[in-house]
CSV table of C-alpha atoms in Angstrom, one decimal:
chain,number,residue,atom,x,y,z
A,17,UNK,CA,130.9,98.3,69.1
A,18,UNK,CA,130.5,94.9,67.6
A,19,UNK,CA,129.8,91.6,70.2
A,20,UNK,CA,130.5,87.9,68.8
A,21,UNK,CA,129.5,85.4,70.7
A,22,UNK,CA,130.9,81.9,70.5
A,23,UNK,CA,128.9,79.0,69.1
A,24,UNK,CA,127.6,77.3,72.6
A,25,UNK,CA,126.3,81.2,73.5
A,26,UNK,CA,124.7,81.0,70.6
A,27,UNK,CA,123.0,77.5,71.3
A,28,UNK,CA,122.7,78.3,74.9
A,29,UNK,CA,120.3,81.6,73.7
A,30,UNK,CA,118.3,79.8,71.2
A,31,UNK,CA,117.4,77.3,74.1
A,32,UNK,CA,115.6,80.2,75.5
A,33,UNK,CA,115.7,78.8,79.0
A,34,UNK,CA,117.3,81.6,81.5
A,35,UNK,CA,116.8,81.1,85.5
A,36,UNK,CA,117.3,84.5,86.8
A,37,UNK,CA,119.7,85.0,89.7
A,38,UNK,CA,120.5,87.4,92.2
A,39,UNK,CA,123.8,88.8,93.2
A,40,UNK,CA,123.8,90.4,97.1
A,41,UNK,CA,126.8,92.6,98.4
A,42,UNK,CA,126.1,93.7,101.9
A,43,UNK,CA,128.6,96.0,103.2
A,44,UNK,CA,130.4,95.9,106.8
A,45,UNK,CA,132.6,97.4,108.8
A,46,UNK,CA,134.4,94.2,108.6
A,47,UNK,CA,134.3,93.6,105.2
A,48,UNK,CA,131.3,93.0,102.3
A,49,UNK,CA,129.6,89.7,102.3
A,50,UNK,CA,128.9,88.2,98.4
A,51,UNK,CA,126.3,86.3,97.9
A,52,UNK,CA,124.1,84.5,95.0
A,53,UNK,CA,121.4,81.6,94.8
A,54,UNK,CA,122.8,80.5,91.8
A,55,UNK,CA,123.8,76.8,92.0
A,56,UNK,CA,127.4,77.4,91.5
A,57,UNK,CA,129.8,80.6,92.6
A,58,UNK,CA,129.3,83.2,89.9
A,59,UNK,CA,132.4,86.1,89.6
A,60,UNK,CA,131.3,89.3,88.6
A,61,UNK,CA,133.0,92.7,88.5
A,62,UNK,CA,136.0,91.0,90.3
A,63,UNK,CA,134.1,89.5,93.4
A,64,UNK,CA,133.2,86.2,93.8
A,65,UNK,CA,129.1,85.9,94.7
A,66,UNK,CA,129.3,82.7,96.8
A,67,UNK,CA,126.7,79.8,96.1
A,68,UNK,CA,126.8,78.0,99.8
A,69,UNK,CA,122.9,78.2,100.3
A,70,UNK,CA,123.3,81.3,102.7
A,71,UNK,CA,121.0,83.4,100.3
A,72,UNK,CA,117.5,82.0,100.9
A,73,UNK,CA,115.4,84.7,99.7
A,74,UNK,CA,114.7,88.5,98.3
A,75,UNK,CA,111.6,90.2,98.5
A,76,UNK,CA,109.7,91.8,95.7
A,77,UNK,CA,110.5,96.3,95.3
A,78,UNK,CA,107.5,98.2,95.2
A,79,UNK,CA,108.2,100.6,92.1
A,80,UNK,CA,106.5,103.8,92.5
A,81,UNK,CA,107.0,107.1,90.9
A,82,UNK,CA,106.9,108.8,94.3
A,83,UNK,CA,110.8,109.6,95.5
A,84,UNK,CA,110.8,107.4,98.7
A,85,UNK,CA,112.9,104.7,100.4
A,86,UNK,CA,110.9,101.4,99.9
A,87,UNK,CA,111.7,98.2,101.6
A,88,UNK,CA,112.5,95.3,101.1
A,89,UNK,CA,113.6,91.6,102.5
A,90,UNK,CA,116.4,89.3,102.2
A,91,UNK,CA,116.4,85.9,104.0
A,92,UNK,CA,120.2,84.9,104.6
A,93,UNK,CA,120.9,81.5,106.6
A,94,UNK,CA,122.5,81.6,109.2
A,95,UNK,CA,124.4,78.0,109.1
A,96,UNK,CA,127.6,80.3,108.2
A,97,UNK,CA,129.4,80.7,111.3
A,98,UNK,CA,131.0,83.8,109.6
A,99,UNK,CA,127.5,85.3,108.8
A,100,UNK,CA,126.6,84.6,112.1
A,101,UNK,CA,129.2,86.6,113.9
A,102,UNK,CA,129.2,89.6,111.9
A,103,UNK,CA,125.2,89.5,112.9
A,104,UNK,CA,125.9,89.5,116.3
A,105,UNK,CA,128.7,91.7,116.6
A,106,UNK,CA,127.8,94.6,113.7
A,107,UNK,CA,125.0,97.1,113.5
A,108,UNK,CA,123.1,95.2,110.5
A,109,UNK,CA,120.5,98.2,110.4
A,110,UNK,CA,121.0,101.1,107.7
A,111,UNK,CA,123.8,98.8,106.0
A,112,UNK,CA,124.7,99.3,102.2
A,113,UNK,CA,123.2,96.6,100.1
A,114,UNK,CA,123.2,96.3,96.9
A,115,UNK,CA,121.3,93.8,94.1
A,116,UNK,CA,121.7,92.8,90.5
């Protein structure tokens, strides 16, 4: 299937400067949290990843050809008053996350 691009994705490619980003959906019984450090809110697959600063961090994965759960860390502020009260109120242990 053929692609075109239009001419500033074109520029913006040859620039070859790309800041990765992440994109966090952590699942609740009260609804999924979308997050992103990206400077700005970023839409993907119809949800809105939310730039507010409330994504501080995520830790490296440990890849290893063994079939095992690894862990991992993911610093979220709690300024939100929303993020706060789901963290007081839900089981945040064994919760769905999921990263791109």
């Amino acid at each position: 299937m053929a692609r075109t691009l239009t001419a500033g994705m074109v520029a913006a490619a040859q620039l070859r400067v790309f800041t990765p980003v992440h994109l966090v959906e952590i699942q609740f019984d009260s609804g999924t949290i979308y997050l992103t450090d990206c400077y700005k809110d970023i839409i993907y697959a119809g949800n809105t990843y939310q730039s507010n600063g409330n994504l501080i961090s995520v830790s490296d994965v440990d890849e290893t050809l063994a079939h095992r759960i690894s862990s991992m860390q993911i610093g979220i502020s709690g300024v939100n008053q929303a993020n706060i009260s789901t963290a007081l109120t839900e089981s945040f242990i064994n919760r769905d996350v999921i990263i791109y």
